[in-house]
CSV table of C-alpha atoms in Angstrom, one decimal:
chain,number,residue,atom,x,y,z
E,190,MET,CA,2.4,-15.0,1.3
E,191,ALA,CA,4.7,-16.8,2.3
E,192,ALA,CA,4.4,-20.4,1.9
E,193,ASN,CA,5.5,-21.2,5.8
E,194,PRO,CA,2.3,-20.8,7.9
E,195,TRP,CA,5.1,-20.5,10.9
E,196,VAL,CA,7.2,-17.8,9.7
E,197,LEU,CA,8.8,-17.1,13.1
E,198,GLU,CA,9.6,-20.6,13.5
E,199,ASP,CA,12.3,-19.8,11.0
E,200,ASP,CA,14.1,-17.5,13.3
E,201,MET,CA,13.5,-19.7,16.4
E,202,SER,CA,14.9,-22.9,14.7
E,203,CYS,CA,18.3,-24.5,16.1
E,204,PRO,CA,21.1,-25.1,13.1
E,205,VAL,CA,21.8,-27.8,14.0
E,206,CYS,CA,18.8,-30.1,14.6
E,207,PHE,CA,16.7,-27.4,12.6
E,208,GLN,CA,13.8,-27.5,15.5
E,209,THR,CA,12.5,-24.9,17.7
E,210,PHE,CA,15.2,-24.1,20.6
E,211,SER,CA,15.2,-26.2,23.2
E,212,ASP,CA,17.1,-24.7,26.3
E,213,PRO,CA,19.1,-22.4,23.9
E,214,VAL,CA,22.5,-21.6,24.8
E,215,VAL,CA,24.5,-18.4,22.9
E,216,LEU,CA,28.6,-18.7,22.1
E,217,GLU,CA,31.2,-15.8,21.9
E,218,CYS,CA,30.2,-15.3,18.2
E,219,SER,CA,26.6,-14.8,19.0
E,220,HIS,CA,24.6,-17.9,17.5
E,221,SER,CA,22.5,-20.0,19.5
E,222,PHE,CA,21.9,-23.5,19.6
E,223,CYS,CA,20.1,-26.0,22.0
E,224,ARG,CA,21.9,-27.2,24.7
E,225,CYS,CA,21.7,-30.9,24.0
E,226,CYS,CA,22.5,-30.3,20.5
E,227,LEU,CA,25.9,-28.3,20.9
E,228,ASP,CA,26.8,-30.9,24.0
E,229,THR,CA,26.5,-33.9,20.7
E,230,TYR,CA,27.9,-31.8,18.0
E,231,TRP,CA,31.2,-31.0,20.4
E,232,THR,CA,31.3,-34.7,21.5
E,233,ASP,CA,34.8,-36.2,20.7
E,234,ARG,CA,35.9,-33.1,19.2
E,235,PHE,CA,39.2,-31.6,20.9
E,236,ILE,CA,38.6,-28.0,19.6
E,237,LYS,CA,35.2,-26.4,20.2
E,238,LEU,CA,34.0,-24.7,17.1
E,239,CYS,CA,30.9,-23.1,16.4
E,240,PRO,CA,28.9,-24.8,13.7
E,241,VAL,CA,28.1,-22.1,12.1
E,242,CYS,CA,31.0,-19.8,11.4
E,243,ARG,CA,33.5,-22.3,12.9
E,244,GLN,CA,34.9,-19.7,15.3
E,245,THR,CA,37.1,-21.4,18.0
E,246,SER,CA,34.9,-21.2,21.3
E,247,LEU,CA,36.7,-20.7,24.4
E,248,THR,CA,33.7,-20.8,26.9
E,249,ARG,CA,34.0,-23.6,29.7
E,250,SER,CA,30.3,-23.4,30.4
E,251,LEU,CA,27.9,-22.7,27.8
E,252,THR,CA,25.8,-19.8,28.7
E,253,SER,CA,21.9,-19.8,28.4
E,254,ASN,CA,20.1,-17.1,26.2
E,255,LEU,CA,17.4,-16.3,28.4
E,256,VAL,CA,16.0,-13.6,25.9
E,257,LEU,CA,15.6,-16.4,23.4
E,258,ARG,CA,14.3,-18.9,25.6
E,259,ASN,CA,11.6,-16.4,26.6
E,260,ILE,CA,10.8,-15.5,22.7
E,261,VAL,CA,10.2,-19.6,22.5
E,262,ASP,CA,8.1,-19.8,25.4
E,263,THR,CA,6.1,-16.8,24.4
E,264,CYS,CA,5.5,-17.7,20.7
E,265,ALA,CA,4.5,-21.6,21.7
E,266,LYS,CA,1.8,-20.3,23.9
E,267,GLU,CA,0.9,-17.8,21.7
E,268,LYS,CA,0.6,-20.8,18.6
E,269,ILE,CA,-1.5,-22.6,21.0
E,270,LYS,CA,-3.7,-19.9,21.3
E,271,THR,CA,-4.0,-19.3,17.9
E,272,GLU,CA,-4.4,-23.1,16.7
E,273,GLU,CA,-7.6,-23.3,19.2
E,274,GLU,CA,-8.6,-19.4,17.7
E,275,ARG,CA,-8.4,-21.0,14.1
E,276,LYS,CA,-10.1,-24.5,15.5
E,277,GLU,CA,-13.3,-22.0,17.4
E,278,TRP,CA,-13.4,-20.4,13.9
E,279,ARG,CA,-13.6,-23.5,11.8
E,280,GLU,CA,-16.0,-24.6,14.0
E,281,LYS,CA,-18.0,-21.3,13.6
E,282,GLY,CA,-17.9,-21.5,9.7
E,283,ARG,CA,-19.3,-25.1,9.7
E,284,SER,CA,-22.3,-24.0,12.3
E,285,MET,CA,-22.9,-21.2,9.9
E,286,SER,CA,-22.9,-23.3,7.1
E,287,THR,CA,-25.4,-26.1,8.7
E,288,VAL,CA,-27.6,-23.2,9.6
E,289,GLU,CA,-27.6,-21.8,6.1
E,290,GLY,CA,-28.6,-25.1,4.9
E,291,GLU,CA,-31.4,-25.6,7.3
E,292,ARG,CA,-33.1,-22.3,6.5
E,293,ASP,CA,-35.8,-22.0,3.4
E,294,GLY,CA,-36.4,-18.8,1.6
E,295,ASN,CA,-33.8,-17.4,-1.1
E,296,GLY,CA,-33.6,-14.0,0.5
E,297,GLU,CA,-32.7,-15.6,4.0
E,298,ARG,CA,-30.3,-17.9,2.7
E,299,GLY,CA,-28.5,-15.4,0.4
E,300,GLU,CA,-28.1,-12.8,3.1
E,301,ARG,CA,-26.2,-15.8,5.4
E,302,ARG,CA,-24.3,-16.6,2.4
E,303,VAL,CA,-22.8,-13.3,2.1
E,304,SER,CA,-22.1,-13.1,6.0
E,305,LEU,CA,-20.1,-16.2,5.4
E,306,ASN,CA,-17.8,-15.1,2.5
E,307,GLU,CA,-17.6,-11.5,4.2
E,308,GLU,CA,-15.9,-13.7,7.4
E,309,VAL,CA,-13.4,-15.8,5.1
E,310,GLU,CA,-12.6,-13.0,2.7
E,311,ALA,CA,-11.5,-10.8,6.0
E,312,ARG,CA,-8.9,-13.5,8.0
E,313,CYS,CA,-5.8,-14.2,6.4
E,314,ALA,CA,-5.8,-17.9,4.7
E,315,GLN,CA,-2.5,-18.8,6.2
E,316,HIS,CA,-3.0,-17.8,10.0
E,317,GLY,CA,-6.9,-17.1,10.5
E,318,GLU,CA,-6.0,-13.9,11.8
E,319,LYS,CA,-8.0,-10.7,10.5
E,320,LEU,CA,-6.4,-8.9,7.9
E,321,LEU,CA,-6.0,-5.5,9.6
E,322,LEU,CA,-2.6,-4.2,7.9
E,323,PHE,CA,-1.9,-3.9,4.2
E,324,CYS,CA,1.5,-3.9,2.4
E,325,MET,CA,2.5,-0.5,0.5
E,326,GLU,CA,5.1,-2.5,-1.5
E,327,ASP,CA,3.5,-5.7,-2.2
E,328,LYS,CA,0.1,-4.2,-2.5
E,329,GLU,CA,-1.8,-7.4,-0.4
E,330,PRO,CA,-3.5,-7.2,2.9
E,331,LEU,CA,-1.9,-8.7,6.2
E,332,CYS,CA,-2.8,-9.9,9.5
E,333,VAL,CA,-0.3,-9.5,12.8
E,334,VAL,CA,1.4,-12.6,12.1
E,335,CYS,CA,2.3,-11.8,8.7
E,336,GLN,CA,3.9,-8.7,9.4
E,337,THR,CA,6.8,-10.5,11.1
E,338,ALA,CA,7.7,-12.3,8.1
E,339,ARG,CA,10.9,-11.6,6.6
E,340,LYS,CA,9.1,-11.0,3.2
E,341,HIS,CA,7.3,-8.1,4.6
E,342,ARG,CA,10.0,-7.1,7.9
E,343,GLN,CA,11.3,-4.2,6.3
E,344,HIS,CA,8.1,-3.0,4.3
E,345,GLN,CA,5.9,0.3,4.7
E,346,LEU,CA,2.7,-0.8,6.5
E,347,CYS,CA,-0.6,0.9,7.2
E,348,PRO,CA,-4.0,0.4,8.3
E,349,VAL,CA,-6.4,-1.6,5.8
E,350,ASP,CA,-9.0,1.2,6.4
E,351,GLU,CA,-6.5,4.2,5.3
E,352,ALA,CA,-4.9,1.9,2.1
E,353,ALA,CA,-8.5,1.1,1.1
E,354,GLN,CA,-9.3,4.9,1.0
E,355,ASP,CA,-5.9,6.3,0.1
E,356,LEU,CA,-6.5,3.9,-3.1
E,357,LYS,CA,-10.3,4.3,-3.9
E,358,ASN,CA,-9.5,8.5,-3.9
E,359,GLN,CA,-6.6,7.7,-6.6
E,360,GLY,CA,-8.6,5.8,-8.7
E,361,SER,CA,-12.0,8.3,-8.3
E,362,GLN,CA,-9.9,11.2,-8.9
E,363,THR,CA,-8.5,9.5,-11.9
E,364,GLU,CA,-12.1,8.2,-13.4
E,365,LYS,CA,-13.4,11.4,-13.4
E,366,LYS,CA,-10.1,12.9,-14.9
E,367,ILE,CA,-10.3,10.2,-17.4
E,368,LYS,CA,-14.2,11.0,-17.9
E,369,GLN,CA,-13.4,14.9,-18.3
E,370,ASP,CA,-10.8,14.4,-21.1
E,371,PHE,CA,-13.5,12.1,-22.9
E,372,GLU,CA,-16.4,14.7,-22.5
E,373,ASP,CA,-14.0,17.3,-24.0
E,374,LEU,CA,-13.2,15.1,-27.2
E,375,HIS,CA,-16.8,14.5,-27.6
E,376,HIS,CA,-17.5,17.8,-27.6
E,377,PHE,CA,-15.2,18.7,-29.6
E,378,LEU,CA,-16.2,16.0,-32.6
E,379,LEU,CA,-19.9,17.2,-31.7
E,380,LEU,CA,-18.8,20.8,-32.9
E,381,GLU,CA,-16.9,18.8,-36.0
E,382,GLU,CA,-20.0,16.9,-36.5
E,383,VAL,CA,-22.4,20.3,-36.5
E,384,CYS,CA,-20.0,22.3,-38.5
E,385,SER,CA,-19.7,19.7,-41.7
E,386,LEU,CA,-23.7,19.2,-41.5
E,387,SER,CA,-23.7,22.9,-41.8
E,388,ALA,CA,-21.7,23.2,-44.8
E,389,LEU,CA,-23.3,20.6,-46.7
E,390,ALA,CA,-26.7,22.2,-45.9
E,391,GLU,CA,-25.7,25.2,-47.1
E,392,ASP,CA,-24.0,23.6,-50.4
E,393,VAL,CA,-27.6,22.3,-50.9
E,394,ASP,CA,-29.5,25.3,-50.4
E,395,ILE,CA,-26.5,27.3,-52.7
E,396,LYS,CA,-27.2,24.0,-55.5
E,397,SER,CA,-30.9,24.8,-55.2
E,398,VAL,CA,-31.2,28.4,-55.8
E,399,ILE,CA,-28.6,27.9,-58.9
E,400,MET,CA,-31.3,25.3,-60.3
E,401,LYS,CA,-34.0,27.5,-59.7
E,402,GLU,CA,-32.6,30.5,-61.1
E,403,LYS,CA,-31.8,28.2,-64.6
E,404,ILE,CA,-35.2,26.6,-64.9
E,405,GLU,CA,-36.7,29.7,-64.8
E,406,HIS,CA,-34.6,30.8,-67.3
E,407,LEU,CA,-35.2,28.1,-69.4
E,408,SER,CA,-38.8,28.3,-68.6
E,409,LYS,CA,-39.0,31.8,-69.9
E,410,LYS,CA,-36.8,30.9,-73.1
E,411,VAL,CA,-39.6,27.9,-73.6
E,412,ALA,CA,-42.6,30.3,-73.1
E,413,SER,CA,-40.9,32.6,-75.9
E,414,LEU,CA,-40.4,29.6,-78.3
E,415,SER,CA,-44.3,28.7,-77.9
E,416,SER,CA,-45.3,32.4,-78.6
E,417,THR,CA,-43.3,32.4,-81.6
E,418,ILE,CA,-44.8,28.9,-83.0
E,419,LYS,CA,-48.4,30.3,-82.2
E,420,GLU,CA,-47.9,33.4,-84.5
E,421,ILE,CA,-46.5,31.1,-87.2
E,422,GLU,CA,-49.4,28.8,-86.8
E,423,GLN,CA,-51.6,31.5,-87.2
E,424,LYS,CA,-50.1,32.9,-90.3
E,425,ILE,CA,-50.5,29.7,-92.2
E,426,ASP,CA,-53.8,29.6,-91.7
E,427,SER,CA,-54.6,33.4,-92.6
E,428,ARG,CA,-56.2,33.8,-96.0
E,429,ASP,CA,-53.4,33.4,-98.9
E,430,LEU,CA,-52.8,36.8,-100.0
E,431,LEU,CA,-52.0,37.2,-96.4
E,432,PHE,CA,-49.7,34.3,-96.0
E,433,LEU,CA,-48.1,35.1,-99.2
E,434,GLN,CA,-47.2,38.4,-98.2
E,435,ALA,CA,-45.9,37.0,-95.1
E,436,TYR,CA,-44.0,33.9,-96.1
E,437,LYS,CA,-40.5,35.3,-96.8
E,438,THR,CA,-40.5,36.9,-93.3
E,439,THR,CA,-42.3,34.1,-91.5
E,440,LYS,CA,-39.7,31.4,-93.4
E,441,GLU,CA,-36.4,33.6,-92.3
E,442,ARG,CA,-38.4,33.5,-88.4
E,443,SER,CA,-38.9,29.7,-88.3
E,444,LYS,CA,-35.4,29.3,-89.7
E,445,TYR,CA,-33.6,31.3,-86.6
E,446,PRO,CA,-31.5,29.2,-84.8
E,447,GLN,CA,-32.6,28.8,-81.3
E,448,PRO,CA,-29.4,28.6,-79.2
E,449,ASP,CA,-29.3,25.4,-76.9
E,450,PRO,CA,-29.6,25.3,-73.4
E,451,GLU,CA,-26.9,26.2,-71.5
E,452,PRO,CA,-25.2,23.4,-69.4
E,453,VAL,CA,-25.6,24.1,-65.9
E,454,LEU,CA,-21.9,23.7,-64.6
E,455,GLY,CA,-21.6,23.1,-60.6
E,456,SER,CA,-25.1,21.7,-60.1
E,457,LEU,CA,-24.5,18.8,-58.5
E,458,VAL,CA,-23.5,18.8,-54.6
E,459,ASP,CA,-19.6,18.5,-54.0
E,460,VAL,CA,-19.8,15.1,-52.4
E,461,ALA,CA,-15.7,14.6,-52.5
E,462,LYS,CA,-15.6,18.1,-51.0
E,463,HIS,CA,-17.7,17.1,-48.0
E,464,LEU,CA,-16.1,13.3,-47.7
E,465,SER,CA,-12.6,13.4,-49.0
E,466,ASN,CA,-10.1,13.0,-46.3
E,467,LEU,CA,-13.2,13.8,-43.7
E,468,LYS,CA,-11.6,11.8,-40.5
E,469,PHE,CA,-8.1,12.9,-41.3
E,470,SER,CA,-9.5,16.6,-41.5
E,471,VAL,CA,-10.6,16.4,-38.3
E,472,TRP,CA,-7.9,14.9,-36.7
E,473,GLU,CA,-5.7,18.0,-38.0
E,474,LYS,CA,-8.2,20.0,-36.3
E,475,MET,CA,-8.0,18.4,-33.0
E,476,GLN,CA,-4.6,18.9,-33.2
E,477,GLN,CA,-5.2,22.4,-32.1
E,478,GLU,CA,-7.5,21.2,-29.5
E,479,VAL,CA,-5.4,18.1,-28.2
E,480,GLN,CA,-1.9,18.5,-27.7
E,481,TYR,CA,1.0,16.0,-27.6
E,482,PHE,CA,3.5,15.9,-24.7
E,483,PRO,CA,6.2,13.5,-25.5
E,484,VAL,CA,6.6,13.1,-21.6
E,485,THR,CA,4.2,13.0,-19.0
E,486,LEU,CA,4.7,13.1,-15.4
E,487,ASP,CA,4.1,10.0,-12.9
E,488,PRO,CA,2.3,11.2,-9.5
E,489,ASN,CA,3.5,7.9,-7.9
E,490,THR,CA,7.2,8.7,-7.9
E,491,ALA,CA,6.1,12.8,-6.8
E,492,ALA,CA,7.5,13.6,-3.6
E,493,PRO,CA,4.9,15.1,-1.2
E,494,TRP,CA,5.9,18.4,-1.8
E,495,VAL,CA,5.5,18.2,-5.4
E,496,SER,CA,2.4,19.5,-6.7
E,497,LEU,CA,1.2,18.2,-10.4
E,498,SER,CA,-1.2,19.6,-12.7
E,499,ASP,CA,-4.4,17.3,-14.1
E,500,ASP,CA,-2.8,17.0,-17.5
E,501,LEU,CA,0.5,15.7,-15.8
E,502,THR,CA,2.6,18.2,-17.6
E,503,SER,CA,3.9,20.7,-14.5
E,504,ALA,CA,5.3,20.1,-11.3
E,505,CYS,CA,5.6,23.2,-8.6
E,506,HIS,CA,6.3,23.3,-4.9
E,507,CYS,CA,3.2,22.5,-2.4
E,508,ASP,CA,2.7,22.0,1.1
E,509,VAL,CA,3.0,18.7,2.3
E,510,PRO,CA,-0.5,16.6,1.3
E,511,SER,CA,-1.3,13.1,3.0
E,512,LEU,CA,0.4,10.8,0.3
E,513,PRO,CA,1.2,6.8,0.9
E,514,ASP,CA,5.1,6.4,1.5
E,515,ASN,CA,4.9,3.9,-1.6
E,516,PRO,CA,8.7,2.5,-2.7
E,517,GLU,CA,8.6,4.4,-6.1
E,518,ARG,CA,8.0,8.2,-4.4
E,519,PHE,CA,10.8,10.6,-3.2
E,520,ASP,CA,10.4,11.2,0.2
E,521,ARG,CA,12.9,13.6,0.8
E,522,CYS,CA,13.9,15.8,-2.3
E,523,VAL,CA,11.9,17.7,-4.1
E,524,CYS,CA,10.7,15.9,-7.7
E,525,VAL,CA,9.0,13.9,-9.7
E,526,LEU,CA,10.2,11.8,-13.0
E,527,GLY,CA,8.5,10.9,-16.2
E,528,ALA,CA,5.9,8.0,-17.0
E,529,GLU,CA,7.7,6.4,-19.0
E,530,PRO,CA,10.8,4.8,-19.5
E,531,PHE,CA,13.4,5.1,-22.5
E,532,SER,CA,15.7,1.8,-23.3
E,533,SER,CA,16.9,2.9,-27.1
E,534,GLY,CA,16.6,5.2,-29.5
E,535,ARG,CA,17.0,9.3,-29.4
E,536,HIS,CA,14.3,11.6,-27.2
E,537,CYS,CA,13.5,14.6,-26.8
E,538,TRP,CA,11.5,17.2,-24.7
E,539,GLU,CA,11.3,20.6,-24.1
E,540,VAL,CA,10.9,22.5,-20.8
E,541,ASN,CA,9.3,25.8,-19.7
E,542,VAL,CA,11.6,26.9,-16.9
E,543,GLY,CA,10.7,30.4,-17.0
E,544,SER,CA,12.2,33.2,-14.4
E,545,LYS,CA,12.4,30.2,-11.7
E,546,THR,CA,15.5,30.7,-9.5
E,547,ARG,CA,16.0,27.0,-9.0
E,548,TRP,CA,16.0,24.0,-11.0
E,549,ASP,CA,16.8,20.7,-12.1
E,550,LEU,CA,16.4,18.3,-15.3
E,551,GLY,CA,17.8,15.7,-17.0
E,552,VAL,CA,17.5,12.0,-16.5
E,553,LEU,CA,18.3,8.9,-14.0
E,554,ASN,CA,18.3,5.1,-14.1
E,555,GLU,CA,15.0,3.5,-13.4
E,556,SER,CA,16.5,1.8,-10.2
E,557,VAL,CA,17.7,4.7,-8.5
E,558,TYR,CA,17.0,4.5,-4.7
E,559,ARG,CA,14.6,7.3,-4.2
E,560,LYS,CA,14.4,7.8,-0.3
E,561,GLY,CA,16.5,10.2,1.5
E,562,ILE,CA,18.8,12.8,-0.1
E,563,LEU,CA,19.7,12.3,-2.9
E,564,ASN,CA,23.6,12.6,-4.5
E,565,VAL,CA,23.3,14.3,-8.4
E,566,ASN,CA,25.8,13.3,-10.2
E,567,PRO,CA,26.5,10.2,-13.3
E,568,ALA,CA,28.6,8.1,-10.4
E,569,GLN,CA,24.9,7.9,-8.6
E,570,ALA,CA,23.1,7.6,-12.1
E,571,PHE,CA,21.8,10.9,-12.6
E,572,TRP,CA,22.5,12.9,-15.4
E,573,ALA,CA,21.2,16.5,-15.0
E,574,LEU,CA,21.7,20.1,-15.2
E,575,ALA,CA,21.2,22.5,-12.4
E,576,LEU,CA,20.2,26.0,-11.7
E,577,ARG,CA,20.7,27.5,-8.0
E,578,ASP,CA,21.0,30.9,-6.6
E,579,GLY,CA,19.0,32.5,-9.7
E,580,GLY,CA,21.7,32.7,-12.2
E,581,GLN,CA,24.2,29.9,-11.1
E,582,TYR,CA,23.9,27.0,-14.2
E,583,SER,CA,26.0,23.9,-13.4
E,584,ALA,CA,26.2,20.7,-15.2
E,585,CYS,CA,25.7,17.7,-12.3
E,586,THR,CA,29.0,16.3,-12.5
E,587,MET,CA,31.1,15.1,-9.9
E,588,PRO,CA,32.0,17.8,-8.5
E,589,TRP,CA,29.4,19.9,-10.5
E,590,THR,CA,30.6,21.8,-13.3
E,591,ARG,CA,30.1,25.7,-13.4
E,592,LEU,CA,28.5,27.0,-16.8
E,593,THR,CA,28.8,29.8,-18.4
E,594,LEU,CA,26.0,30.6,-20.7
E,595,LYS,CA,25.6,33.7,-23.2
E,596,SER,CA,21.8,34.4,-21.6
E,597,LYS,CA,19.0,33.2,-19.5
E,598,PRO,CA,16.9,30.3,-21.2
E,599,SER,CA,13.3,30.4,-20.4
E,600,ARG,CA,13.1,27.1,-22.2
E,601,VAL,CA,15.3,24.3,-22.2
E,602,LYS,CA,15.2,21.1,-24.4
E,603,VAL,CA,16.6,17.8,-23.2
E,604,CYS,CA,17.8,15.4,-26.0
E,605,LEU,CA,18.7,11.6,-25.1
E,606,ASP,CA,20.3,9.7,-27.2
E,607,TYR,CA,20.5,6.5,-25.6
E,608,ASP,CA,22.2,4.2,-28.2
E,609,LYS,CA,25.3,7.1,-28.3
E,610,GLY,CA,25.2,7.5,-24.3
E,611,GLU,CA,24.8,11.3,-25.1
E,612,VAL,CA,22.4,13.3,-22.5
E,613,SER,CA,22.8,17.0,-24.2
E,614,PHE,CA,21.0,20.1,-23.1
E,615,TYR,CA,20.1,23.3,-25.3
E,616,ASP,CA,18.9,26.7,-24.8
E,617,SER,CA,15.3,26.5,-27.1
E,618,ALA,CA,15.7,30.1,-28.1
E,619,ASP,CA,18.7,29.6,-30.3
E,620,MET,CA,19.3,25.8,-30.0
E,621,SER,CA,22.9,26.6,-28.5
E,622,LEU,CA,24.4,24.0,-26.6
E,623,MET,CA,24.3,24.2,-22.8
E,624,TYR,CA,26.3,20.8,-21.8
E,625,THR,CA,26.3,17.0,-23.2
E,626,PHE,CA,26.9,13.7,-20.9
E,627,GLU,CA,28.9,11.5,-22.6
E,628,GLY,CA,28.4,7.6,-21.1
E,629,LYS,CA,27.3,4.3,-21.6
E,630,PHE,CA,23.6,3.8,-20.4
E,631,THR,CA,23.3,-0.4,-19.3
E,632,GLU,CA,19.8,0.4,-17.8
E,633,ARG,CA,16.1,1.7,-18.5
E,634,LEU,CA,16.2,5.8,-17.9
E,635,LEU,CA,13.6,8.1,-16.9
E,636,PRO,CA,13.0,11.6,-16.9
E,637,TYR,CA,13.9,13.5,-13.7
E,638,PHE,CA,12.5,17.3,-12.9
E,639,SER,CA,13.0,19.1,-9.8
E,640,PRO,CA,11.0,22.4,-9.6
E,641,CYS,CA,13.2,22.8,-6.3
E,642,VAL,CA,11.4,24.8,-2.9
E,643,SER,CA,9.9,28.0,-3.0
E,644,ASP,CA,11.5,30.7,-0.9
E,645,ALA,CA,8.8,33.4,0.5
E,646,GLY,CA,7.2,33.4,-3.1
E,647,ARG,CA,10.1,33.2,-4.9
E,648,ASN,CA,10.8,30.5,-7.2
E,649,ALA,CA,7.0,29.4,-7.1
E,650,GLU,CA,6.7,29.2,-10.8
E,651,PRO,CA,6.3,25.5,-12.0
E,652,LEU,CA,8.4,23.0,-14.4
E,653,LYS,CA,6.2,23.0,-17.9
E,654,ILE,CA,7.0,20.3,-20.2
E,655,CYS,CA,5.9,22.0,-23.6
E,656,PRO,CA,3.9,20.1,-26.1
E,657,ALA,CA,5.5,18.9,-29.4
E,658,LYS,CA,4.8,20.0,-32.8
E,659,VAL,CA,3.0,16.8,-34.8
E,660,SER,CA,3.5,16.3,-38.6
E,661,VAL,CA,2.5,13.6,-41.0
E,662,VAL,CA,5.0,12.1,-44.0
E,663,ILE,CA,3.1,10.6,-46.7
E,664,ASP,CA,5.3,7.2,-46.9
E,665,ILE,CA,4.8,6.4,-51.1
E,666,GLY,CA,6.0,2.8,-51.5
E,667,GLU,CA,8.0,1.4,-54.3
E,668,ASP,CA,4.9,-0.1,-56.3
E,669,ASP,CA,3.2,3.2,-55.9
E,670,GLN,CA,6.4,5.0,-57.5
E,671,ASN,CA,6.8,2.0,-60.2
E,672,LYS,CA,3.1,2.9,-61.4
E,673,GLU,CA,4.2,6.8,-61.7
């Protein structure tokens, strides 16, 4: 808010005395002054000059500024009226506070306190007027006096209830999309958890079967060995003649080397198989479900004729919805900007243009004025490529440069090298160069997209930003290399 409570007085002050005009008069140069101030200023001056612009005044008699005098009188009356209303409002507040203090009971006192706070919050802290308007540029509520201040004079205003509804709808839709995205991630991770635990359970079952078979095999061998020992003991206990007759056989049998138990390989659960780089493995699989887009679109910049997908990666022409006319938004041209600005480095993004007959792609300065008709060329801080009439490609120079391409690209790759001052366009099919802008960038740049209008069903396809491939590079440090 402005620091001066009576901002209208700034425009109704005499440039000489800096007080509110008294009997204002106007000169040929259109500057106005108090009659007495101008008479005093011109005293002992042979040439009558305007105190502001120093232009010579040839008038013989001062002309009263009747319009300004009426405005001053009206504002003075309004000021008196407002002061009275503010006094009445303060008295009402003190009365409500006093009544609250006299009442007993937590419930009723709490209700009265809320009512008083709501009354205070609903009024302008400077002027005491109700906050009925909302400034779309400064994002703050205003009263009827605030709207005439210099700070808000050229700003877009709307009723408080409309602004609140728009912001609530935007917030609720964004909240819903965030919840849906996280729900999808939770579902994916839950499935991965189930799959990992199922694989572990299957491994445990297989190891259990192997161990059971080995135990059964060893049990049979133990039983066979026990039977042999029992037979030998029986022969030892037999009569001497029978023992001596079977001695040689028994001796050889007792010396028969029994094979050692076979080692049971792979009997333990492969813990490393199930836990090694588990999070990284899940992340690799997640790439198949979760795509990375090097550029996403900013819905707050989209013209009313542009419809964006829920994931903010495609744009197409649509019927005009009800959208706030915020300063960031285009209002005449069918276009939208990327969400993140670039101020250094090299950046590339690929756009699926399909079989569209009209489109614009490129970058622009973040500070470009977005209202009215756009002049797309480097002189206006646009570096873009355009398609018109279904087959005419042009570099948006000044004037536009017609391009001859060997084929009609279905995907266009935009590459920005900020530090070198280059914006290049390629046919993604064979990476053949379409055009390169060269210059020097001094501001932050934003990706620029225009799906253009659709005509009786033609050019209705959206512009789609293509997902980028994500790769992982293992960085071996010097210490690790020295160890090798």
